[in-house]
Structure formats: structure tokens, C-alpha cells
């Protein structure tokens, strides 16, 4: 799939197979354009029936090849038309929400296996993407959940994915939450967000404020990207669990074989 040069700009590792942009990013294991600076070419409300129909027509429902077969998701796969189309034929913002990234997989698996982590608690899923980790939190008994992603189309995808898993739609915020006044959460989860140095610094500062202001627990999922493993936040992390990635996820994320959940303890 060749969605845009914007994908390739954040994919410094070589592509593992055909196509250009989406698979280049997927092969590198990188997620999202710089968060808060999304280069939208068009957006739609996540309650827009035309957008809903477009996503249903151009994604595949799947639960294969991930750490969480319990969760069904609408994703872009090689069975989808736009996986193979030219970039300029995709009419909306780059669909980073359409990939189930390894860090999110690890977080979701951990919450499903350890429901006491979220049961009866308030949870913010920061950079929610397809919404899998928010869905896992809901399945595990979280009392209040907010899925946050700057792309309104991700909001629609999250709503559709809730329906697939027989859940009521989750509250969704499509603003850059780093620019807003902090709310109180029992738990903040974020996966695959440490892919850009400036963003990593901003996240680090924001998460420290969450921890010290509200005593919020923070869990981070990451498959070992250099922007994360080389960041100063490493001195404030405790490894919770490391998962071996399923073979399909390994093939689609060139060079990544495991994904880890970290507990942030500044």
C-alpha cells in the first residue's frame, strides 16, 4: 500500500515487502506521524454515516496474528483494496489507526490477563489508534475509559471496533491531550508513542506531571524502538512483562520480535 510520503518519512528502516508507505512504516515498527501535527488531507466525524460505510468497505475484520485473539478489529490488510492502491487515491488522513502496533498489543494482552489492574478504575488510553487497549480495559472491568487520538477517523474506527466486540461506544477525545489541562486518572496507558525525540520529551514531561499531581499509574508498551530505549525515561521504568510477538506481527514489523510493558515510576 502506498499511502503517502508522510508514512515513509517516519520509516527509517528498510521495507520488508511490496508497497511503499503503509508497509514501510509497519515494517519499521513505527507508529503515527508526530502526534499533535497530523497532516490531515480530509477528516470526518466519527458519527458520520458516509465515513462509517467507507471504513466498513475498506477494512477487514480480523483477530488473527496478534497477541489478543479475543479482540476483533477493523484493520487494513493485504485483502483490502487500498493496501495496494497509490497514495493519492486514499482520500483521508493516513490511517495509522488501521495497524495493530506491537506496543498496543502488549498492553492489551497484559490488561486482559491481569484485569485487577483496571477493574473499577478510570483509564486514559493515550494515542488510542484502533482502540484495542481501551477495549481490553473495558473487557477487564474498567469503570471509566477515555480513548484519545488526534485523528477523528480513528474515533470512527474505535467506535466500529467497540461494536465488533459487543461493547457500547467508548468516550473518545480527538484533541491533543498534551495541550489540555490534566484530568485525574487512575491509570494512563500508551503504546508505540515513543518514536520521535521531541514527542518523547513532551510525553515524558506530561506523564511526570500526571504521576506527581494525581498519583496516576502509567503503563507504556513498546517493542524496543531506539527513541524509547535511548531516552532518559529508561531510568524511571520497571519492566512488567515481555511478550514474544506472533510470527505474523514479526513479519509485518521488520526486526521486532518482542514487545514489553513498562511501569513508569519517576
mmCIF file of C-alpha atoms in Angstrom:
data_model
loop_
_atom_site.group_PDB
_atom_site.id
_atom_site.type_symbol
_atom_site.label_atom_id
_atom_site.label_comp_id
_atom_site.label_asym_id
_atom_site.label_seq_id
_atom_site.Cartn_x
_atom_site.Cartn_y
_atom_site.Cartn_z
ATOM 1 C CA UNK A 1 0.000 0.000 0.000
ATOM 2 C CA UNK A 2 1.342 3.411 -0.916
ATOM 3 C CA UNK A 3 -0.470 5.920 1.198
ATOM 4 C CA UNK A 4 1.792 8.948 1.322
ATOM 5 C CA UNK A 5 5.338 10.155 1.672
ATOM 6 C CA UNK A 6 4.344 11.127 5.209
ATOM 7 C CA UNK A 7 4.451 7.446 6.124
ATOM 8 C CA UNK A 8 7.873 6.951 4.596
ATOM 9 C CA UNK A 9 9.268 9.956 6.445
ATOM 10 C CA UNK A 10 8.919 8.093 9.735
ATOM 11 C CA UNK A 11 10.135 4.723 8.467
ATOM 12 C CA UNK A 12 13.960 4.809 8.564
ATOM 13 C CA UNK A 13 14.256 1.019 8.456
ATOM 14 C CA UNK A 14 14.000 -0.777 5.110
ATOM 15 C CA UNK A 15 10.696 -2.151 3.833
ATOM 16 C CA UNK A 16 10.280 -5.893 4.176
ATOM 17 C CA UNK A 17 7.896 -6.445 1.275
ATOM 18 C CA UNK A 18 5.856 -4.867 -1.507
ATOM 19 C CA UNK A 19 4.229 -1.475 -1.429
ATOM 20 C CA UNK A 20 5.611 1.829 -0.249
ATOM 21 C CA UNK A 21 4.213 3.808 2.625
ATOM 22 C CA UNK A 22 1.975 1.828 4.955
ATOM 23 C CA UNK A 23 4.088 -1.281 4.782
ATOM 24 C CA UNK A 24 7.249 0.767 5.156
ATOM 25 C CA UNK A 25 6.018 2.124 8.462
ATOM 26 C CA UNK A 26 4.662 -1.233 9.529
ATOM 27 C CA UNK A 27 7.930 -2.948 8.684
ATOM 28 C CA UNK A 28 9.862 -0.443 10.765
ATOM 29 C CA UNK A 29 7.504 -0.835 13.702
ATOM 30 C CA UNK A 30 6.963 2.906 13.888
ATOM 31 C CA UNK A 31 3.626 4.468 14.694
ATOM 32 C CA UNK A 32 1.870 7.666 13.778
ATOM 33 C CA UNK A 33 3.096 10.933 12.351
ATOM 34 C CA UNK A 34 4.355 13.401 15.003
ATOM 35 C CA UNK A 35 1.471 13.462 17.454
ATOM 36 C CA UNK A 36 -0.322 16.773 17.501
ATOM 37 C CA UNK A 37 0.959 17.621 13.996
ATOM 38 C CA UNK A 38 -1.156 15.238 11.938
ATOM 39 C CA UNK A 39 -1.095 16.242 8.227
ATOM 40 C CA UNK A 40 -4.814 15.755 7.557
ATOM 41 C CA UNK A 41 -5.917 15.681 3.936
ATOM 42 C CA UNK A 42 -9.531 15.307 4.980
ATOM 43 C CA UNK A 43 -11.454 14.311 8.074
ATOM 44 C CA UNK A 44 -14.903 13.160 9.055
ATOM 45 C CA UNK A 45 -16.885 12.934 12.253
ATOM 46 C CA UNK A 46 -16.732 9.540 13.944
ATOM 47 C CA UNK A 47 -20.528 9.531 13.756
ATOM 48 C CA UNK A 48 -20.578 10.304 10.015
ATOM 49 C CA UNK A 49 -22.524 7.529 8.195
ATOM 50 C CA UNK A 50 -20.555 8.035 4.982
ATOM 51 C CA UNK A 51 -17.269 7.642 6.820
ATOM 52 C CA UNK A 52 -18.625 4.580 8.610
ATOM 53 C CA UNK A 53 -19.573 2.999 5.302
ATOM 54 C CA UNK A 54 -16.174 3.856 3.799
ATOM 55 C CA UNK A 55 -14.293 2.208 6.663
ATOM 56 C CA UNK A 56 -16.508 -0.866 6.636
ATOM 57 C CA UNK A 57 -15.935 -1.270 2.902
ATOM 58 C CA UNK A 58 -12.175 -0.718 3.009
ATOM 59 C CA UNK A 59 -11.014 -2.590 6.126
ATOM 60 C CA UNK A 60 -11.019 -6.242 7.098
ATOM 61 C CA UNK A 61 -12.397 -7.578 10.365
ATOM 62 C CA UNK A 62 -9.697 -9.746 11.875
ATOM 63 C CA UNK A 63 -8.423 -11.186 15.135
ATOM 64 C CA UNK A 64 -5.556 -13.137 13.579
ATOM 65 C CA UNK A 65 -1.821 -12.742 14.010
ATOM 66 C CA UNK A 66 -1.807 -10.666 17.207
ATOM 67 C CA UNK A 67 -1.321 -11.206 20.928
ATOM 68 C CA UNK A 68 -5.062 -10.748 21.554
ATOM 69 C CA UNK A 69 -7.239 -13.110 19.508
ATOM 70 C CA UNK A 70 -10.098 -12.213 21.893
ATOM 71 C CA UNK A 71 -10.345 -8.775 20.272
ATOM 72 C CA UNK A 72 -11.688 -8.270 16.755
ATOM 73 C CA UNK A 73 -10.548 -5.171 14.893
ATOM 74 C CA UNK A 74 -11.094 -3.428 11.583
ATOM 75 C CA UNK A 75 -7.634 -3.143 10.052
ATOM 76 C CA UNK A 76 -6.003 -2.586 6.688
ATOM 77 C CA UNK A 77 -4.671 -5.901 5.437
ATOM 78 C CA UNK A 78 -3.459 -7.281 2.097
ATOM 79 C CA UNK A 79 -7.071 -8.319 1.462
ATOM 80 C CA UNK A 80 -8.072 -4.640 1.340
ATOM 81 C CA UNK A 81 -8.126 -2.663 -1.905
ATOM 82 C CA UNK A 82 -6.245 0.323 -0.544
ATOM 83 C CA UNK A 83 -3.387 -1.846 0.693
ATOM 84 C CA UNK A 84 -2.292 -1.902 -2.945
ATOM 85 C CA UNK A 85 -3.525 1.452 -4.270
ATOM 86 C CA UNK A 86 -1.488 4.586 -4.987
ATOM 87 C CA UNK A 87 -1.139 7.070 -2.137
ATOM 88 C CA UNK A 88 -3.164 9.810 -3.809
ATOM 89 C CA UNK A 89 -6.216 7.547 -4.097
ATOM 90 C CA UNK A 90 -6.646 7.329 -0.318
ATOM 91 C CA UNK A 91 -8.980 10.289 0.381
ATOM 92 C CA UNK A 92 -8.386 10.805 4.103
ATOM 93 C CA UNK A 93 -5.634 11.255 6.675
ATOM 94 C CA UNK A 94 -3.051 8.484 6.801
ATOM 95 C CA UNK A 95 -4.681 5.507 8.554
ATOM 96 C CA UNK A 96 -2.231 4.855 11.352
ATOM 97 C CA UNK A 97 -5.247 3.644 13.347
ATOM 98 C CA UNK A 98 -5.540 0.725 10.905
ATOM 99 C CA UNK A 99 -2.437 -1.029 12.256
ATOM 100 C CA UNK A 100 -2.370 -3.001 15.497
ATOM 101 C CA UNK A 101 1.083 -1.908 16.654
ATOM 102 C CA UNK A 102 3.237 -4.181 18.865
ATOM 103 C CA UNK A 103 3.278 -1.891 21.906
ATOM 104 C CA UNK A 104 -0.508 -1.733 21.914
ATOM 105 C CA UNK A 105 -0.687 -5.496 21.544
ATOM 106 C CA UNK A 106 1.467 -5.980 24.646
ATOM 107 C CA UNK A 107 -0.587 -3.549 26.720
ATOM 108 C CA UNK A 108 -3.859 -5.125 25.630
ATOM 109 C CA UNK A 109 -2.607 -8.647 26.388
ATOM 110 C CA UNK A 110 -1.442 -7.541 29.827
ATOM 111 C CA UNK A 111 -4.773 -5.932 30.735
ATOM 112 C CA UNK A 112 -6.731 -8.972 29.576
ATOM 113 C CA UNK A 113 -4.503 -11.295 31.612
ATOM 114 C CA UNK A 114 -4.476 -9.010 34.665
ATOM 115 C CA UNK A 115 -7.948 -7.487 34.998
ATOM 116 C CA UNK A 116 -7.257 -6.318 38.568
ATOM 117 C CA UNK A 117 -5.010 -3.648 37.055
ATOM 118 C CA UNK A 118 -8.049 -1.824 35.662
ATOM 119 C CA UNK A 119 -11.135 -3.257 37.348
ATOM 120 C CA UNK A 120 -13.222 -0.427 38.810
ATOM 121 C CA UNK A 121 -10.663 2.182 37.755
ATOM 122 C CA UNK A 122 -10.537 5.149 35.391
ATOM 123 C CA UNK A 123 -8.300 4.641 32.364
ATOM 124 C CA UNK A 124 -6.941 7.002 29.705
ATOM 125 C CA UNK A 125 -5.730 5.328 26.506
ATOM 126 C CA UNK A 126 -3.356 7.924 25.078
ATOM 127 C CA UNK A 127 -2.795 7.675 21.308
ATOM 128 C CA UNK A 128 -5.502 5.034 21.123
ATOM 129 C CA UNK A 129 -5.306 4.274 17.393
ATOM 130 C CA UNK A 130 -7.557 1.293 16.692
ATOM 131 C CA UNK A 131 -8.735 1.373 20.314
ATOM 132 C CA UNK A 132 -7.619 -2.158 21.203
ATOM 133 C CA UNK A 133 -6.113 -1.247 24.584
ATOM 134 C CA UNK A 134 -9.178 0.787 25.557
ATOM 135 C CA UNK A 135 -11.317 -2.189 24.529
ATOM 136 C CA UNK A 136 -9.140 -4.524 26.608
ATOM 137 C CA UNK A 137 -9.567 -2.191 29.594
ATOM 138 C CA UNK A 138 -13.348 -2.262 29.146
ATOM 139 C CA UNK A 139 -13.373 -6.057 28.835
ATOM 140 C CA UNK A 140 -11.361 -6.218 32.070
ATOM 141 C CA UNK A 141 -13.798 -4.091 34.050
ATOM 142 C CA UNK A 142 -12.535 -0.500 33.944
ATOM 143 C CA UNK A 143 -15.210 1.852 35.267
ATOM 144 C CA UNK A 144 -14.365 4.900 33.138
ATOM 145 C CA UNK A 145 -12.386 4.986 29.914
ATOM 146 C CA UNK A 146 -11.334 7.720 27.527
ATOM 147 C CA UNK A 147 -9.792 6.819 24.166
ATOM 148 C CA UNK A 148 -7.670 9.701 22.894
ATOM 149 C CA UNK A 149 -6.385 10.069 19.343
ATOM 150 C CA UNK A 150 -5.912 13.237 17.323
ATOM 151 C CA UNK A 151 -7.419 11.733 14.147
ATOM 152 C CA UNK A 152 -11.244 11.901 14.029
ATOM 153 C CA UNK A 153 -11.250 8.924 11.658
ATOM 154 C CA UNK A 154 -9.552 6.911 14.386
ATOM 155 C CA UNK A 155 -12.537 7.878 16.514
ATOM 156 C CA UNK A 156 -14.859 6.245 13.997
ATOM 157 C CA UNK A 157 -12.614 3.173 13.828
ATOM 158 C CA UNK A 158 -12.643 2.855 17.622
ATOM 159 C CA UNK A 159 -16.442 3.065 17.637
ATOM 160 C CA UNK A 160 -16.693 0.349 14.974
ATOM 161 C CA UNK A 161 -14.246 -1.834 16.883
ATOM 162 C CA UNK A 162 -16.309 -1.472 20.049
ATOM 163 C CA UNK A 163 -19.341 -2.719 18.110
ATOM 164 C CA UNK A 164 -17.370 -5.695 16.811
ATOM 165 C CA UNK A 165 -16.613 -6.687 20.398
ATOM 166 C CA UNK A 166 -20.188 -6.208 21.661
ATOM 167 C CA UNK A 167 -19.294 -3.115 23.668
ATOM 168 C CA UNK A 168 -21.084 0.192 23.900
ATOM 169 C CA UNK A 169 -19.150 3.014 22.199
ATOM 170 C CA UNK A 170 -16.396 4.430 24.367
ATOM 171 C CA UNK A 171 -15.922 8.154 25.012
ATOM 172 C CA UNK A 172 -13.403 9.500 22.510
ATOM 173 C CA UNK A 173 -11.351 12.712 22.530
ATOM 174 C CA UNK A 174 -9.788 13.791 19.226
ATOM 175 C CA UNK A 175 -7.698 16.674 20.546
ATOM 176 C CA UNK A 176 -4.037 16.718 21.515
ATOM 177 C CA UNK A 177 -4.453 15.961 25.189
ATOM 178 C CA UNK A 178 -0.921 17.122 25.919
ATOM 179 C CA UNK A 179 -2.155 20.678 25.312
ATOM 180 C CA UNK A 180 -5.101 20.394 27.713
ATOM 181 C CA UNK A 181 -5.435 20.707 31.460
ATOM 182 C CA UNK A 182 -4.718 17.340 33.034
ATOM 183 C CA UNK A 183 -7.614 15.326 34.383
ATOM 184 C CA UNK A 184 -7.330 12.763 37.163
ATOM 185 C CA UNK A 185 -6.931 9.169 36.013
ATOM 186 C CA UNK A 186 -6.152 6.029 37.967
ATOM 187 C CA UNK A 187 -4.230 4.649 35.000
ATOM 188 C CA UNK A 188 -2.775 6.030 31.762
ATOM 189 C CA UNK A 189 -1.789 3.538 29.060
ATOM 190 C CA UNK A 190 0.136 4.392 25.911
ATOM 191 C CA UNK A 191 1.634 2.141 23.293
ATOM 192 C CA UNK A 192 4.015 2.863 20.429
ATOM 193 C CA UNK A 193 4.173 6.578 21.168
ATOM 194 C CA UNK A 194 7.932 6.974 21.685
ATOM 195 C CA UNK A 195 9.002 7.152 18.042
ATOM 196 C CA UNK A 196 10.034 10.820 17.814
ATOM 197 C CA UNK A 197 12.519 12.554 20.138
ATOM 198 C CA UNK A 198 10.544 15.789 20.570
ATOM 199 C CA UNK A 199 7.333 13.893 21.207
ATOM 200 C CA UNK A 200 9.136 11.591 23.638
ATOM 201 C CA UNK A 201 10.318 14.609 25.636
ATOM 202 C CA UNK A 202 6.817 16.097 25.696
ATOM 203 C CA UNK A 203 5.265 12.811 26.767
ATOM 204 C CA UNK A 204 7.867 12.332 29.482
ATOM 205 C CA UNK A 205 7.097 15.738 30.978
ATOM 206 C CA UNK A 206 3.322 15.236 30.742
ATOM 207 C CA UNK A 207 3.458 11.777 32.306
ATOM 208 C CA UNK A 208 5.616 13.007 35.179
ATOM 209 C CA UNK A 209 3.021 15.688 35.896
ATOM 210 C CA UNK A 210 0.277 13.045 35.866
ATOM 211 C CA UNK A 211 2.190 10.892 38.304
ATOM 212 C CA UNK A 212 3.147 13.605 40.765
ATOM 213 C CA UNK A 213 -0.114 15.579 40.601
ATOM 214 C CA UNK A 214 -2.633 12.741 40.709
ATOM 215 C CA UNK A 215 -0.500 9.698 41.615
ATOM 216 C CA UNK A 216 -1.601 8.216 38.300
ATOM 217 C CA UNK A 217 -0.125 4.874 37.365
ATOM 218 C CA UNK A 218 1.390 4.847 33.857
ATOM 219 C CA UNK A 219 1.935 1.743 31.728
ATOM 220 C CA UNK A 220 3.891 2.022 28.475
ATOM 221 C CA UNK A 221 4.000 -0.543 25.692
ATOM 222 C CA UNK A 222 6.963 -0.546 23.325
ATOM 223 C CA UNK A 223 8.767 -3.141 21.186
ATOM 224 C CA UNK A 224 12.221 -1.621 21.683
ATOM 225 C CA UNK A 225 12.363 1.384 19.389
ATOM 226 C CA UNK A 226 15.618 3.331 19.705
ATOM 227 C CA UNK A 227 13.786 6.578 20.517
ATOM 228 C CA UNK A 228 12.396 4.803 23.591
ATOM 229 C CA UNK A 229 15.292 2.573 24.620
ATOM 230 C CA UNK A 230 17.696 5.504 24.311
ATOM 231 C CA UNK A 231 15.541 8.058 26.128
ATOM 232 C CA UNK A 232 16.181 9.267 29.670
ATOM 233 C CA UNK A 233 12.787 7.858 30.705
ATOM 234 C CA UNK A 234 14.521 4.465 30.830
ATOM 235 C CA UNK A 235 15.902 5.367 34.262
ATOM 236 C CA UNK A 236 12.336 5.626 35.574
ATOM 237 C CA UNK A 237 10.889 2.363 34.259
ATOM 238 C CA UNK A 238 10.255 -1.062 35.734
ATOM 239 C CA UNK A 239 9.709 -3.973 33.357
ATOM 240 C CA UNK A 240 6.339 -5.591 33.975
ATOM 241 C CA UNK A 241 6.193 -8.257 31.285
ATOM 242 C CA UNK A 242 7.766 -9.039 27.915
ATOM 243 C CA UNK A 243 5.866 -10.889 25.207
ATOM 244 C CA UNK A 244 7.150 -12.785 22.216
ATOM 245 C CA UNK A 245 5.364 -11.389 19.183
ATOM 246 C CA UNK A 246 3.365 -13.778 16.979
ATOM 247 C CA UNK A 247 5.014 -14.663 13.703
ATOM 248 C CA UNK A 248 2.635 -12.560 11.540
ATOM 249 C CA UNK A 249 3.377 -9.474 13.662
ATOM 250 C CA UNK A 250 7.117 -10.179 13.419
ATOM 251 C CA UNK A 251 6.905 -10.361 9.636
ATOM 252 C CA UNK A 252 4.994 -7.092 9.456
ATOM 253 C CA UNK A 253 7.343 -5.260 11.851
ATOM 254 C CA UNK A 254 10.800 -5.830 10.464
ATOM 255 C CA UNK A 255 13.368 -6.622 13.155
ATOM 256 C CA UNK A 256 10.922 -6.647 16.089
ATOM 257 C CA UNK A 257 10.443 -9.935 17.925
ATOM 258 C CA UNK A 258 9.189 -8.913 21.384
ATOM 259 C CA UNK A 259 7.104 -6.197 22.976
ATOM 260 C CA UNK A 260 7.299 -5.060 26.587
ATOM 261 C CA UNK A 261 5.013 -3.409 29.118
ATOM 262 C CA UNK A 262 6.788 -0.921 31.396
ATOM 263 C CA UNK A 263 5.635 0.676 34.642
ATOM 264 C CA UNK A 264 6.657 4.360 34.786
ATOM 265 C CA UNK A 265 7.983 5.250 38.251
ATOM 266 C CA UNK A 266 9.560 8.752 38.277
#
